[in-house]
């Protein structure tokens, strides 16, 4: 069956978003799709999913999928997000997001405001600063 003949509510018609699309640490050649100034440092699929659910869009996390250009095979960085942008009648689920780029920019804008980001950034800073030096020999 041709994918364009399926209804928009079918998951095969949903857009696919990988964290690499919004990662400020990636170069354009490595898969980033938005400007570095608007991108986020190391976003996760879980963070993206939280925001999409907050926006009341239908989404599905596919944890065992990987971005093909990503050389890092770390299981914690795996995954992709499928999001429904259009209803079966062709109208947009949310008129604010008429393209995948508009959705990516909005997600990248909201990720730093997540509680997990604000608490995690403050908690990890002291532990990094307290890292040890070598003991002095007598």
mmCIF file of N, CA and C in Angstrom:
data_model
loop_
_atom_site.group_PDB
_atom_site.id
_atom_site.type_symbol
_atom_site.label_atom_id
_atom_site.label_comp_id
_atom_site.label_asym_id
_atom_site.label_seq_id
_atom_site.Cartn_x
_atom_site.Cartn_y
_atom_site.Cartn_z
ATOM 1 N N UNK A 1 0.845 -1.184 0.000
ATOM 2 C CA UNK A 1 0.000 0.000 0.000
ATOM 3 C C UNK A 1 0.890 1.247 0.000
ATOM 4 N N UNK A 2 0.550 2.174 -0.857
ATOM 5 C CA UNK A 2 1.298 3.423 -0.953
ATOM 6 C C UNK A 2 1.081 4.247 0.316
ATOM 7 N N UNK A 3 2.153 4.805 0.858
ATOM 8 C CA UNK A 3 2.054 5.534 2.133
ATOM 9 C C UNK A 3 1.190 6.788 2.012
ATOM 10 N N UNK A 4 1.184 7.425 0.846
ATOM 11 C CA UNK A 4 0.383 8.645 0.692
ATOM 12 C C UNK A 4 -1.112 8.357 0.641
ATOM 13 N N UNK A 5 -1.486 7.105 0.440
ATOM 14 C CA UNK A 5 -2.915 6.768 0.441
ATOM 15 C C UNK A 5 -3.419 6.424 1.845
ATOM 16 N N UNK A 6 -2.506 6.323 2.800
ATOM 17 C CA UNK A 6 -2.908 6.050 4.185
ATOM 18 C C UNK A 6 -3.415 7.333 4.835
ATOM 19 N N UNK A 7 -4.280 7.218 5.852
ATOM 20 C CA UNK A 7 -4.764 8.427 6.541
ATOM 21 C C UNK A 7 -3.638 9.062 7.364
ATOM 22 N N UNK A 8 -3.783 10.366 7.646
ATOM 23 C CA UNK A 8 -2.762 11.083 8.417
ATOM 24 C C UNK A 8 -2.621 10.542 9.836
ATOM 25 N N UNK A 9 -3.657 9.876 10.336
ATOM 26 C CA UNK A 9 -3.591 9.340 11.695
ATOM 27 C C UNK A 9 -2.758 8.064 11.768
ATOM 28 N N UNK A 10 -2.427 7.476 10.628
ATOM 29 C CA UNK A 10 -1.591 6.280 10.598
ATOM 30 C C UNK A 10 -0.166 6.677 10.978
ATOM 31 N N UNK A 11 0.452 5.916 11.868
ATOM 32 C CA UNK A 11 1.794 6.257 12.362
ATOM 33 C C UNK A 11 2.837 6.319 11.255
ATOM 34 N N UNK A 12 2.600 5.646 10.154
ATOM 35 C CA UNK A 12 3.540 5.696 9.036
ATOM 36 C C UNK A 12 3.589 7.091 8.413
ATOM 37 N N UNK A 13 2.543 7.887 8.597
ATOM 38 C CA UNK A 13 2.480 9.246 8.044
ATOM 39 C C UNK A 13 2.996 10.300 9.012
ATOM 40 N N UNK A 14 3.271 9.931 10.243
ATOM 41 C CA UNK A 14 3.744 10.891 11.241
ATOM 42 C C UNK A 14 5.181 11.294 10.915
ATOM 43 N N UNK A 15 5.558 12.514 11.323
ATOM 44 C CA UNK A 15 6.933 12.961 11.082
ATOM 45 C C UNK A 15 7.873 12.306 12.094
ATOM 46 N N UNK A 16 9.126 12.191 11.719
ATOM 47 C CA UNK A 16 10.142 11.583 12.573
ATOM 48 C C UNK A 16 11.115 12.658 13.035
ATOM 49 N N UNK A 17 11.361 12.701 14.347
ATOM 50 C CA UNK A 17 12.317 13.652 14.910
ATOM 51 C C UNK A 17 13.376 12.891 15.701
ATOM 52 N N UNK A 18 14.623 13.121 15.365
ATOM 53 C CA UNK A 18 15.745 12.558 16.111
ATOM 54 C C UNK A 18 16.356 13.667 16.968
ATOM 55 N N UNK A 19 16.904 13.327 18.134
ATOM 56 C CA UNK A 19 17.563 14.348 18.966
ATOM 57 C C UNK A 19 18.704 15.063 18.235
ATOM 58 N N UNK A 20 19.361 14.380 17.317
ATOM 59 C CA UNK A 20 20.474 14.990 16.573
ATOM 60 C C UNK A 20 20.025 16.209 15.777
ATOM 61 N N UNK A 21 18.758 16.274 15.398
ATOM 62 C CA UNK A 21 18.249 17.407 14.626
ATOM 63 C C UNK A 21 18.347 18.709 15.414
ATOM 64 N N UNK A 22 18.323 18.624 16.748
ATOM 65 C CA UNK A 22 18.299 19.816 17.598
ATOM 66 C C UNK A 22 19.521 19.926 18.499
ATOM 67 N N UNK A 23 20.541 19.124 18.257
ATOM 68 C CA UNK A 23 21.717 19.068 19.119
ATOM 69 C C UNK A 23 22.742 20.125 18.705
ATOM 70 N N UNK A 24 23.029 21.056 19.610
ATOM 71 C CA UNK A 24 23.979 22.130 19.305
ATOM 72 C C UNK A 24 25.412 21.616 19.193
ATOM 73 N N UNK A 25 25.681 20.425 19.701
ATOM 74 C CA UNK A 25 27.021 19.845 19.625
ATOM 75 C C UNK A 25 27.295 19.231 18.246
ATOM 76 N N UNK A 26 26.250 19.053 17.445
ATOM 77 C CA UNK A 26 26.401 18.447 16.124
ATOM 78 C C UNK A 26 26.604 19.528 15.069
ATOM 79 N N UNK A 27 27.326 19.167 14.032
ATOM 80 C CA UNK A 27 27.475 20.049 12.877
ATOM 81 C C UNK A 27 26.324 19.758 11.917
ATOM 82 N N UNK A 28 26.134 20.637 10.951
ATOM 83 C CA UNK A 28 25.098 20.404 9.935
ATOM 84 C C UNK A 28 25.332 19.060 9.244
ATOM 85 N N UNK A 29 26.589 18.751 8.950
ATOM 86 C CA UNK A 29 26.918 17.505 8.269
ATOM 87 C C UNK A 29 26.622 16.283 9.132
ATOM 88 N N UNK A 30 26.588 16.471 10.448
ATOM 89 C CA UNK A 30 26.302 15.362 11.361
ATOM 90 C C UNK A 30 24.810 15.220 11.642
ATOM 91 N N UNK A 31 23.997 16.105 11.050
ATOM 92 C CA UNK A 31 22.560 15.919 11.147
ATOM 93 C C UNK A 31 21.758 17.011 11.814
ATOM 94 N N UNK A 32 22.414 18.066 12.318
ATOM 95 C CA UNK A 32 21.639 19.143 12.945
ATOM 96 C C UNK A 32 20.839 19.848 11.868
ATOM 97 N N UNK A 33 19.569 20.175 12.172
ATOM 98 C CA UNK A 33 18.706 20.791 11.168
ATOM 99 C C UNK A 33 18.246 22.195 11.528
ATOM 100 N N UNK A 34 18.580 22.674 12.715
ATOM 101 C CA UNK A 34 18.218 24.044 13.081
ATOM 102 C C UNK A 34 19.498 24.809 13.417
ATOM 103 N N UNK A 35 19.401 26.127 13.483
ATOM 104 C CA UNK A 35 20.570 26.972 13.742
ATOM 105 C C UNK A 35 21.192 26.650 15.098
ATOM 106 N N UNK A 36 22.503 26.760 15.193
ATOM 107 C CA UNK A 36 23.218 26.460 16.438
ATOM 108 C C UNK A 36 22.708 27.333 17.578
ATOM 109 N N UNK A 37 22.407 28.594 17.293
ATOM 110 C CA UNK A 37 21.948 29.522 18.330
ATOM 111 C C UNK A 37 20.626 29.066 18.952
ATOM 112 N N UNK A 38 19.822 28.371 18.171
ATOM 113 C CA UNK A 38 18.512 27.930 18.656
ATOM 114 C C UNK A 38 18.526 26.479 19.116
ATOM 115 N N UNK A 39 19.607 25.771 18.850
ATOM 116 C CA UNK A 39 19.707 24.358 19.208
ATOM 117 C C UNK A 39 20.008 24.195 20.699
ATOM 118 N N UNK A 40 19.882 22.949 21.176
ATOM 119 C CA UNK A 40 20.056 22.614 22.588
ATOM 120 C C UNK A 40 21.205 21.621 22.714
ATOM 121 N N UNK A 41 21.914 21.690 23.821
ATOM 122 C CA UNK A 41 23.022 20.768 24.038
ATOM 123 C C UNK A 41 22.494 19.399 24.463
ATOM 124 N N UNK A 42 22.774 18.400 23.657
ATOM 125 C CA UNK A 42 22.435 16.998 23.922
ATOM 126 C C UNK A 42 20.989 16.768 24.381
ATOM 127 N N UNK A 43 20.002 17.056 23.538
ATOM 128 C CA UNK A 43 18.617 16.753 23.920
ATOM 129 C C UNK A 43 18.382 15.243 23.905
ATOM 130 N N UNK A 44 17.410 14.781 24.676
ATOM 131 C CA UNK A 44 17.073 13.358 24.694
ATOM 132 C C UNK A 44 15.663 13.164 24.151
ATOM 133 N N UNK A 45 15.364 11.943 23.763
ATOM 134 C CA UNK A 45 14.031 11.619 23.252
ATOM 135 C C UNK A 45 12.992 11.823 24.349
ATOM 136 N N UNK A 46 13.346 11.526 25.600
ATOM 137 C CA UNK A 46 12.404 11.689 26.706
ATOM 138 C C UNK A 46 12.034 13.160 26.888
ATOM 139 N N UNK A 47 13.019 14.051 26.792
ATOM 140 C CA UNK A 47 12.743 15.486 26.912
ATOM 141 C C UNK A 47 11.848 15.960 25.770
ATOM 142 N N UNK A 48 12.144 15.506 24.569
ATOM 143 C CA UNK A 48 11.332 15.876 23.414
ATOM 144 C C UNK A 48 9.904 15.374 23.585
ATOM 145 N N UNK A 49 9.766 14.162 24.083
ATOM 146 C CA UNK A 49 8.445 13.568 24.287
ATOM 147 C C UNK A 49 7.637 14.343 25.324
ATOM 148 N N UNK A 50 8.289 14.756 26.415
ATOM 149 C CA UNK A 50 7.603 15.551 27.448
ATOM 150 C C UNK A 50 7.005 16.817 26.852
ATOM 151 N N UNK A 51 7.775 17.486 26.032
ATOM 152 C CA UNK A 51 7.317 18.751 25.452
ATOM 153 C C UNK A 51 6.184 18.524 24.458
ATOM 154 N N UNK A 52 6.314 17.512 23.614
ATOM 155 C CA UNK A 52 5.265 17.233 22.629
ATOM 156 C C UNK A 52 3.965 16.839 23.332
ATOM 157 N N UNK A 53 4.070 16.067 24.407
ATOM 158 C CA UNK A 53 2.871 15.712 25.175
ATOM 159 C C UNK A 53 2.262 16.949 25.821
ATOM 160 N N UNK A 54 3.091 17.867 26.287
ATOM 161 C CA UNK A 54 2.611 19.125 26.864
ATOM 162 C C UNK A 54 1.864 19.954 25.812
ATOM 163 N N UNK A 55 2.317 19.862 24.554
ATOM 164 C CA UNK A 55 1.674 20.592 23.458
ATOM 165 C C UNK A 55 0.407 19.892 22.967
ATOM 166 N N UNK A 56 0.093 18.750 23.568
ATOM 167 C CA UNK A 56 -1.100 17.967 23.257
ATOM 168 C C UNK A 56 -1.100 17.447 21.814
ATOM 169 N N UNK A 57 0.074 17.051 21.347
ATOM 170 C CA UNK A 57 0.193 16.401 20.048
ATOM 171 C C UNK A 57 0.370 14.909 20.280
ATOM 172 N N UNK A 58 -0.159 14.102 19.375
ATOM 173 C CA UNK A 58 0.020 12.659 19.492
ATOM 174 C C UNK A 58 1.455 12.321 19.104
ATOM 175 N N UNK A 59 2.102 11.518 19.940
ATOM 176 C CA UNK A 59 3.496 11.165 19.679
ATOM 177 C C UNK A 59 3.782 9.758 20.173
ATOM 178 N N UNK A 60 4.818 9.166 19.603
ATOM 179 C CA UNK A 60 5.235 7.826 19.999
ATOM 180 C C UNK A 60 6.764 7.801 20.041
ATOM 181 N N UNK A 61 7.303 7.321 21.152
ATOM 182 C CA UNK A 61 8.753 7.186 21.292
ATOM 183 C C UNK A 61 9.153 5.802 20.791
ATOM 184 N N UNK A 62 10.142 5.763 19.933
ATOM 185 C CA UNK A 62 10.701 4.499 19.450
ATOM 186 C C UNK A 62 12.124 4.420 19.987
ATOM 187 N N UNK A 63 12.286 3.721 21.116
ATOM 188 C CA UNK A 63 13.559 3.730 21.853
ATOM 189 C C UNK A 63 14.697 3.013 21.144
ATOM 190 N N UNK A 64 14.413 1.967 20.393
ATOM 191 C CA UNK A 64 15.487 1.170 19.809
ATOM 192 C C UNK A 64 15.894 1.622 18.412
ATOM 193 N N UNK A 65 15.478 2.801 18.017
ATOM 194 C CA UNK A 65 15.859 3.330 16.711
ATOM 195 C C UNK A 65 17.038 4.280 16.883
ATOM 196 N N UNK A 66 17.865 4.372 15.843
ATOM 197 C CA UNK A 66 19.039 5.241 15.911
ATOM 198 C C UNK A 66 19.124 6.112 14.675
ATOM 199 N N UNK A 67 19.678 7.292 14.861
ATOM 200 C CA UNK A 67 19.916 8.183 13.735
ATOM 201 C C UNK A 67 21.079 7.608 12.932
ATOM 202 N N UNK A 68 20.906 7.385 11.636
ATOM 203 C CA UNK A 68 21.937 6.713 10.844
ATOM 204 C C UNK A 68 23.300 7.410 10.834
ATOM 205 N N UNK A 69 23.322 8.740 10.899
ATOM 206 C CA UNK A 69 24.600 9.462 10.851
ATOM 207 C C UNK A 69 25.278 9.556 12.204
ATOM 208 N N UNK A 70 24.634 9.069 13.251
ATOM 209 C CA UNK A 70 25.194 9.197 14.592
ATOM 210 C C UNK A 70 26.226 8.103 14.822
ATOM 211 N N UNK A 71 27.467 8.510 15.028
ATOM 212 C CA UNK A 71 28.540 7.535 15.235
ATOM 213 C C UNK A 71 28.553 6.998 16.661
ATOM 214 N N UNK A 72 27.916 7.703 17.596
ATOM 215 C CA UNK A 72 27.878 7.278 18.993
ATOM 216 C C UNK A 72 26.774 6.243 19.174
ATOM 217 N N UNK A 73 27.127 5.049 19.539
ATOM 218 C CA UNK A 73 26.155 3.962 19.682
ATOM 219 C C UNK A 73 25.737 3.756 21.134
ATOM 220 N N UNK A 74 25.817 4.796 21.939
ATOM 221 C CA UNK A 74 25.440 4.725 23.351
ATOM 222 C C UNK A 74 23.932 4.501 23.467
ATOM 223 N N UNK A 75 23.500 3.454 24.185
ATOM 224 C CA UNK A 75 22.062 3.164 24.308
ATOM 225 C C UNK A 75 21.260 4.290 24.954
ATOM 226 N N UNK A 76 21.892 5.094 25.807
ATOM 227 C CA UNK A 76 21.152 6.175 26.461
ATOM 228 C C UNK A 76 20.818 7.304 25.486
ATOM 229 N N UNK A 77 21.528 7.370 24.364
ATOM 230 C CA UNK A 77 21.287 8.421 23.378
ATOM 231 C C UNK A 77 20.451 7.936 22.196
ATOM 232 N N UNK A 78 19.997 6.696 22.239
ATOM 233 C CA UNK A 78 19.210 6.150 21.147
ATOM 234 C C UNK A 78 17.773 6.632 21.215
ATOM 235 N N UNK A 79 17.081 6.480 20.107
ATOM 236 C CA UNK A 79 15.654 6.753 20.071
ATOM 237 C C UNK A 79 15.283 7.821 19.073
ATOM 238 N N UNK A 80 14.003 7.795 18.733
ATOM 239 C CA UNK A 80 13.436 8.824 17.873
ATOM 240 C C UNK A 80 11.998 9.040 18.288
ATOM 241 N N UNK A 81 11.433 10.139 17.840
ATOM 242 C CA UNK A 81 10.070 10.510 18.208
ATOM 243 C C UNK A 81 9.249 10.635 16.936
ATOM 244 N N UNK A 82 8.098 9.975 16.905
ATOM 245 C CA UNK A 82 7.156 10.112 15.791
ATOM 246 C C UNK A 82 6.027 11.013 16.266
ATOM 247 N N UNK A 83 5.666 12.031 15.481
ATOM 248 C CA UNK A 83 4.661 13.016 15.882
ATOM 249 C C UNK A 83 3.643 13.199 14.762
ATOM 250 N N UNK A 84 2.362 13.239 15.140
ATOM 251 C CA UNK A 84 1.296 13.491 14.173
ATOM 252 C C UNK A 84 1.082 14.995 14.049
ATOM 253 N N UNK A 85 1.274 15.533 12.834
ATOM 254 C CA UNK A 85 1.075 16.963 12.603
ATOM 255 C C UNK A 85 -0.296 17.277 12.013
ATOM 256 N N UNK A 86 -0.880 16.317 11.261
ATOM 257 C CA UNK A 86 -2.156 16.574 10.587
ATOM 258 C C UNK A 86 -3.223 15.572 11.010
ATOM 259 N N UNK A 87 -4.468 16.049 11.008
ATOM 260 C CA UNK A 87 -5.625 15.182 11.233
ATOM 261 C C UNK A 87 -5.965 14.473 9.920
ATOM 262 N N UNK A 88 -6.886 13.501 9.989
ATOM 263 C CA UNK A 88 -7.262 12.757 8.790
ATOM 264 C C UNK A 88 -7.844 13.645 7.693
ATOM 265 N N UNK A 89 -8.501 14.734 8.075
ATOM 266 C CA UNK A 89 -9.101 15.622 7.067
ATOM 267 C C UNK A 89 -8.084 16.594 6.463
ATOM 268 N N UNK A 90 -6.822 16.516 6.877
ATOM 269 C CA UNK A 90 -5.773 17.356 6.312
ATOM 270 C C UNK A 90 -5.511 18.638 7.084
ATOM 271 N N UNK A 91 -6.326 18.928 8.098
ATOM 272 C CA UNK A 91 -6.084 20.115 8.920
ATOM 273 C C UNK A 91 -4.972 19.809 9.913
ATOM 274 N N UNK A 92 -4.311 20.855 10.371
ATOM 275 C CA UNK A 92 -3.214 20.663 11.316
ATOM 276 C C UNK A 92 -3.754 20.392 12.715
ATOM 277 N N UNK A 93 -3.084 19.499 13.439
ATOM 278 C CA UNK A 93 -3.473 19.195 14.825
ATOM 279 C C UNK A 93 -3.316 20.437 15.689
ATOM 280 N N UNK A 94 -2.286 21.214 15.423
ATOM 281 C CA UNK A 94 -2.044 22.470 16.121
ATOM 282 C C UNK A 94 -1.604 23.481 15.065
ATOM 283 N N UNK A 95 -2.382 24.537 14.881
ATOM 284 C CA UNK A 95 -2.093 25.507 13.818
ATOM 285 C C UNK A 95 -0.764 26.230 14.005
ATOM 286 N N UNK A 96 -0.198 26.154 15.191
ATOM 287 C CA UNK A 96 1.086 26.800 15.458
ATOM 288 C C UNK A 96 2.233 26.057 14.771
ATOM 289 N N UNK A 97 2.044 24.753 14.539
ATOM 290 C CA UNK A 97 3.109 23.918 13.972
ATOM 291 C C UNK A 97 2.663 23.360 12.630
ATOM 292 N N UNK A 98 3.035 24.073 11.565
ATOM 293 C CA UNK A 98 2.646 23.645 10.228
ATOM 294 C C UNK A 98 3.798 22.975 9.489
ATOM 295 N N UNK A 99 4.943 22.859 10.157
ATOM 296 C CA UNK A 99 6.088 22.178 9.559
ATOM 297 C C UNK A 99 6.907 21.527 10.662
ATOM 298 N N UNK A 100 7.734 20.588 10.268
ATOM 299 C CA UNK A 100 8.586 19.932 11.260
ATOM 300 C C UNK A 100 9.614 20.917 11.816
ATOM 301 N N UNK A 101 10.051 21.882 10.992
ATOM 302 C CA UNK A 101 11.019 22.867 11.479
ATOM 303 C C UNK A 101 10.415 23.743 12.574
ATOM 304 N N UNK A 102 9.160 24.161 12.398
ATOM 305 C CA UNK A 102 8.498 24.982 13.418
ATOM 306 C C UNK A 102 8.390 24.209 14.730
ATOM 307 N N UNK A 103 8.083 22.922 14.636
ATOM 308 C CA UNK A 103 7.984 22.085 15.833
ATOM 309 C C UNK A 103 9.357 21.907 16.481
ATOM 310 N N UNK A 104 10.384 21.664 15.676
ATOM 311 C CA UNK A 104 11.734 21.494 16.227
ATOM 312 C C UNK A 104 12.209 22.758 16.942
ATOM 313 N N UNK A 105 11.953 23.917 16.357
ATOM 314 C CA UNK A 105 12.363 25.177 16.985
ATOM 315 C C UNK A 105 11.653 25.382 18.317
ATOM 316 N N UNK A 106 10.375 25.034 18.371
ATOM 317 C CA UNK A 106 9.618 25.198 19.612
ATOM 318 C C UNK A 106 10.112 24.217 20.684
ATOM 319 N N UNK A 107 10.377 22.985 20.290
ATOM 320 C CA UNK A 107 10.901 21.987 21.236
ATOM 321 C C UNK A 107 12.254 22.452 21.775
ATOM 322 N N UNK A 108 13.137 22.913 20.882
ATOM 323 C CA UNK A 108 14.466 23.372 21.302
ATOM 324 C C UNK A 108 14.374 24.581 22.226
ATOM 325 N N UNK A 109 13.358 25.395 22.050
ATOM 326 C CA UNK A 109 13.163 26.564 22.909
ATOM 327 C C UNK A 109 12.712 26.155 24.309
ATOM 328 N N UNK A 110 11.914 25.081 24.401
ATOM 329 C CA UNK A 110 11.350 24.678 25.689
ATOM 330 C C UNK A 110 12.214 23.693 26.485
ATOM 331 N N UNK A 111 13.102 22.963 25.844
ATOM 332 C CA UNK A 111 13.913 21.967 26.565
ATOM 333 C C UNK A 111 14.708 22.589 27.715
ATOM 334 N N UNK A 112 15.371 23.740 27.545
ATOM 335 C CA UNK A 112 16.116 24.310 28.682
ATOM 336 C C UNK A 112 15.225 24.697 29.862
ATOM 337 N N UNK A 113 13.935 24.871 29.640
ATOM 338 C CA UNK A 113 13.019 25.267 30.704
ATOM 339 C C UNK A 113 12.470 24.080 31.485
ATOM 340 N N UNK A 114 12.770 22.851 31.049
ATOM 341 C CA UNK A 114 12.298 21.663 31.764
ATOM 342 C C UNK A 114 12.924 21.590 33.149
ATOM 343 N N UNK A 115 12.165 21.073 34.110
ATOM 344 C CA UNK A 115 12.685 20.934 35.477
ATOM 345 C C UNK A 115 13.885 20.006 35.504
ATOM 346 N N UNK A 116 13.858 18.957 34.703
ATOM 347 C CA UNK A 116 14.976 18.011 34.683
ATOM 348 C C UNK A 116 16.263 18.688 34.212
ATOM 349 N N UNK A 117 16.162 19.661 33.318
ATOM 350 C CA UNK A 117 17.335 20.396 32.845
ATOM 351 C C UNK A 117 17.841 21.372 33.891
ATOM 352 N N UNK A 118 16.939 22.081 34.544
ATOM 353 C CA UNK A 118 17.349 23.086 35.520
ATOM 354 C C UNK A 118 17.950 22.436 36.752
ATOM 355 N N UNK A 119 17.355 21.371 37.256
ATOM 356 C CA UNK A 119 17.868 20.688 38.442
ATOM 357 C C UNK A 119 19.144 19.930 38.104
ATOM 358 N N UNK A 120 19.175 19.288 36.936
ATOM 359 C CA UNK A 120 20.327 18.494 36.543
ATOM 360 C C UNK A 120 21.562 19.336 36.326
ATOM 361 N N UNK A 121 21.406 20.506 35.737
ATOM 362 C CA UNK A 121 22.552 21.378 35.475
ATOM 363 C C UNK A 121 23.175 21.886 36.753
ATOM 364 N N UNK A 122 22.353 22.239 37.746
ATOM 365 C CA UNK A 122 22.865 22.767 39.005
ATOM 366 C C UNK A 122 23.506 21.662 39.838
ATOM 367 N N UNK A 123 22.963 20.468 39.788
ATOM 368 C CA UNK A 123 23.471 19.370 40.605
ATOM 369 C C UNK A 123 24.785 18.821 40.056
ATOM 370 N N UNK A 124 24.947 18.830 38.740
ATOM 371 C CA UNK A 124 26.154 18.238 38.179
ATOM 372 C C UNK A 124 27.351 19.189 38.241
ATOM 373 N N UNK A 125 27.130 20.481 38.345
ATOM 374 C CA UNK A 125 28.236 21.437 38.371
ATOM 375 C C UNK A 125 29.147 21.276 39.589
ATOM 376 N N UNK A 126 28.624 21.162 40.828
ATOM 377 C CA UNK A 126 29.523 21.018 41.969
ATOM 378 C C UNK A 126 30.328 19.720 41.935
ATOM 379 N N UNK A 127 29.742 18.643 41.463
ATOM 380 C CA UNK A 127 30.459 17.377 41.445
ATOM 381 C C UNK A 127 31.628 17.441 40.462
ATOM 382 N N UNK A 128 31.471 18.161 39.381
ATOM 383 C CA UNK A 128 32.558 18.293 38.419
ATOM 384 C C UNK A 128 33.678 19.162 38.995
ATOM 385 N N UNK A 129 33.324 20.197 39.735
ATOM 386 C CA UNK A 129 34.321 21.090 40.313
ATOM 387 C C UNK A 129 35.074 20.410 41.456
ATOM 388 N N UNK A 130 34.429 19.490 42.153
ATOM 389 C CA UNK A 130 35.044 18.821 43.288
ATOM 390 C C UNK A 130 35.949 17.673 42.852
ATOM 391 N N UNK A 131 36.050 17.439 41.551
ATOM 392 C CA UNK A 131 36.869 16.350 41.037
ATOM 393 C C UNK A 131 38.289 16.432 41.556
ATOM 394 N N UNK A 132 38.879 15.289 41.779
ATOM 395 C CA UNK A 132 40.135 15.257 42.505
ATOM 396 C C UNK A 132 41.366 15.494 41.676
ATOM 397 N N UNK A 133 42.358 16.016 42.347
ATOM 398 C CA UNK A 133 43.686 16.114 41.786
ATOM 399 C C UNK A 133 44.493 14.936 42.313
ATOM 400 N N UNK A 134 45.769 14.926 42.022
ATOM 401 C CA UNK A 134 46.603 13.828 42.501
ATOM 402 C C UNK A 134 47.051 14.099 43.931
ATOM 403 N N UNK A 135 47.301 13.007 44.659
ATOM 404 C CA UNK A 135 47.835 13.142 46.015
ATOM 405 C C UNK A 135 49.326 13.459 45.920
ATOM 406 N N UNK A 136 49.791 14.258 46.851
ATOM 407 C CA UNK A 136 51.203 14.621 46.866
ATOM 408 C C UNK A 136 52.014 13.508 47.510
ATOM 409 N N UNK A 137 53.162 13.249 46.929
ATOM 410 C CA UNK A 137 54.059 12.257 47.509
ATOM 411 C C UNK A 137 54.966 12.939 48.510
ATOM 412 N N UNK A 138 55.282 12.213 49.572
ATOM 413 C CA UNK A 138 56.149 12.772 50.612
ATOM 414 C C UNK A 138 57.551 12.283 50.472
#
